[in-house]
Amino acid sequence: MNMHRQLFAFLIVFIALTITPTNAFSAAGITVGIAELPKDLAAIQACRRTAYEGQSNLLTAAKSFCNADQIQRDGYVCAIAKARDGTVIGTADLNKRTGVVNNVYVLKEARKQGIGQLLMEAVEDALEKPNTLKLTVYSSNKPAVNLYQKLGFVAPGIYSGLMGLSSATSINFLLEMEKKLA
């Protein structure tokens, strides 16, 4: 009987290993921290270029995102998530002077595993307190809006009304959201 259990356990592990995609990431093997520049720059750029794979004639803003131009200036930091093999699989930029976070990006195959939340937590940790963390997000980007709300971000003033309106229409609004940090 014990041998049957061992064989069954072996089969379960074997099946699990053979059906797990090779490009899958799990939060357990992810490290998140502030990028070391210039050491991490090429890996950050490689990660961001996947957002525009197969596209040519990129607009200036898209080129700047892919080249990580912003984080190479004084006052900016970049939180990065790395897989076990050292590949950068997510980024989030922070302007430490203004408290504005942008360029939050996670590779498609690494999404829905909590990496965006880990990046945002690293950004919060990098900002001196008390402060207000601010960002903009399109209302049609429901996963991002939901994440930011879960993390305590709110849409102040008129943006609160636009959030409600965006759920009732197909109009895509650029929302400002903020979170007070104590």
Coordinates of C-alpha atoms in Angstrom, one line a residue, residues 36-159:
E36 CA 21.2 49.6 -9.4
L37 CA 22.1 51.8 -12.3
P38 CA 23.8 51.5 -14.7
K39 CA 24.1 47.8 -13.9
D40 CA 20.4 46.9 -14.3
L41 CA 19.7 49.4 -17.2
A42 CA 20.0 46.9 -20.1
A43 CA 17.7 44.4 -18.3
I44 CA 15.1 47.1 -17.6
Q45 CA 15.2 48.1 -21.3
A46 CA 14.8 44.5 -22.4
C47 CA 11.8 44.1 -20.2
R48 CA 10.1 47.3 -21.4
R49 CA 10.7 46.6 -25.0
T50 CA 8.4 43.6 -24.8
A51 CA 5.5 46.1 -24.4
Y52 CA 6.0 47.2 -28.0
E53 CA 7.2 43.9 -29.6
G54 CA 6.6 43.8 -33.3
Q55 CA 5.8 47.5 -33.5
S56 CA 7.9 50.0 -35.4
N57 CA 7.8 53.8 -35.6
L58 CA 7.2 54.3 -31.9
L59 CA 6.1 57.7 -30.6
T60 CA 8.6 59.6 -28.5
A61 CA 7.0 58.6 -25.2
A62 CA 7.1 54.9 -26.1
K63 CA 10.8 55.2 -27.1
S64 CA 11.5 57.0 -23.8
F65 CA 9.7 54.2 -21.9
C66 CA 11.7 51.5 -23.7
N67 CA 15.0 53.3 -23.2
A68 CA 14.2 54.0 -19.6
D69 CA 15.3 57.6 -20.1
Q70 CA 13.5 58.9 -17.1
I71 CA 15.3 56.8 -14.5
Q72 CA 18.6 57.9 -15.7
R73 CA 18.0 61.4 -14.4
D74 CA 18.6 62.7 -10.9
G75 CA 15.7 62.3 -8.4
Y76 CA 14.3 59.1 -10.0
V77 CA 14.4 55.5 -8.9
C78 CA 13.1 52.4 -10.5
A79 CA 11.7 49.4 -8.6
I80 CA 12.3 46.2 -10.4
A81 CA 11.1 42.6 -10.1
K82 CA 13.5 39.9 -11.1
A83 CA 12.9 36.2 -11.8
R84 CA 15.1 33.5 -10.3
D85 CA 17.4 33.7 -13.4
G86 CA 17.9 37.5 -13.0
T87 CA 15.6 38.5 -15.8
V88 CA 13.7 41.7 -15.1
I89 CA 10.0 41.0 -15.4
G90 CA 8.5 44.2 -14.0
T91 CA 9.4 47.9 -13.4
A92 CA 7.9 50.9 -11.7
D93 CA 9.5 54.4 -11.8
L94 CA 9.3 57.0 -9.0
N95 CA 10.1 60.7 -9.0
K96 CA 11.3 61.1 -5.4
R97 CA 10.8 64.9 -5.5
T98 CA 7.2 64.9 -6.7
G99 CA 6.0 61.5 -5.4
V100 CA 4.8 60.6 -8.9
V101 CA 5.0 56.9 -9.9
N102 CA 4.7 55.9 -13.5
N103 CA 5.9 53.3 -16.1
V104 CA 4.5 50.4 -14.0
Y105 CA 4.9 47.5 -16.2
V106 CA 4.9 43.7 -15.8
L107 CA 5.7 41.2 -18.6
K108 CA 2.5 39.6 -19.9
E109 CA 3.5 36.1 -18.9
A110 CA 4.2 37.3 -15.4
R111 CA 1.0 39.1 -14.7
K112 CA -1.7 38.1 -12.1
Q113 CA 0.8 36.9 -9.6
G114 CA 1.1 39.9 -7.3
I115 CA 4.2 41.4 -9.0
G116 CA 2.5 44.8 -9.6
Q117 CA 1.6 45.0 -5.9
L118 CA 5.2 44.1 -4.9
L119 CA 6.5 46.8 -7.2
M120 CA 4.1 49.4 -5.8
E121 CA 5.1 48.4 -2.2
A122 CA 8.8 48.9 -3.2
V123 CA 8.0 52.3 -4.6
E124 CA 6.2 53.3 -1.4
D125 CA 9.2 52.1 0.7
A126 CA 11.5 54.3 -1.4
L127 CA 9.5 57.5 -0.8
E128 CA 10.1 59.6 2.4
K129 CA 7.1 59.9 4.7
P130 CA 4.9 61.7 5.3
N131 CA 4.1 62.1 1.6
T132 CA 1.6 61.6 -1.1
L133 CA 2.2 59.0 -3.8
K134 CA 0.5 60.1 -7.1
L135 CA -0.1 58.4 -10.5
T136 CA -2.3 58.6 -13.6
V137 CA -4.0 55.6 -15.2
Y138 CA -6.5 55.1 -18.0
S139 CA -9.9 54.1 -16.7
S140 CA -10.0 51.3 -19.3
N141 CA -7.0 49.6 -17.6
K142 CA -9.2 47.8 -15.1
P143 CA -6.5 45.5 -13.7
A144 CA -4.3 48.5 -12.8
V145 CA -7.2 50.6 -11.4
N146 CA -8.3 47.7 -9.3
L147 CA -4.8 47.1 -8.0
Y148 CA -4.3 50.8 -7.1
Q149 CA -7.7 50.9 -5.3
K150 CA -6.8 47.7 -3.4
L151 CA -3.5 49.4 -2.3
G152 CA -5.4 52.4 -1.0
F153 CA -5.2 54.8 -3.9
V154 CA -8.2 57.1 -4.4
A155 CA -9.3 59.4 -7.2
P156 CA -9.6 62.9 -5.7
G157 CA -12.1 65.6 -6.7
I158 CA -13.5 65.4 -10.2
Y159 CA -11.5 62.2 -10.9

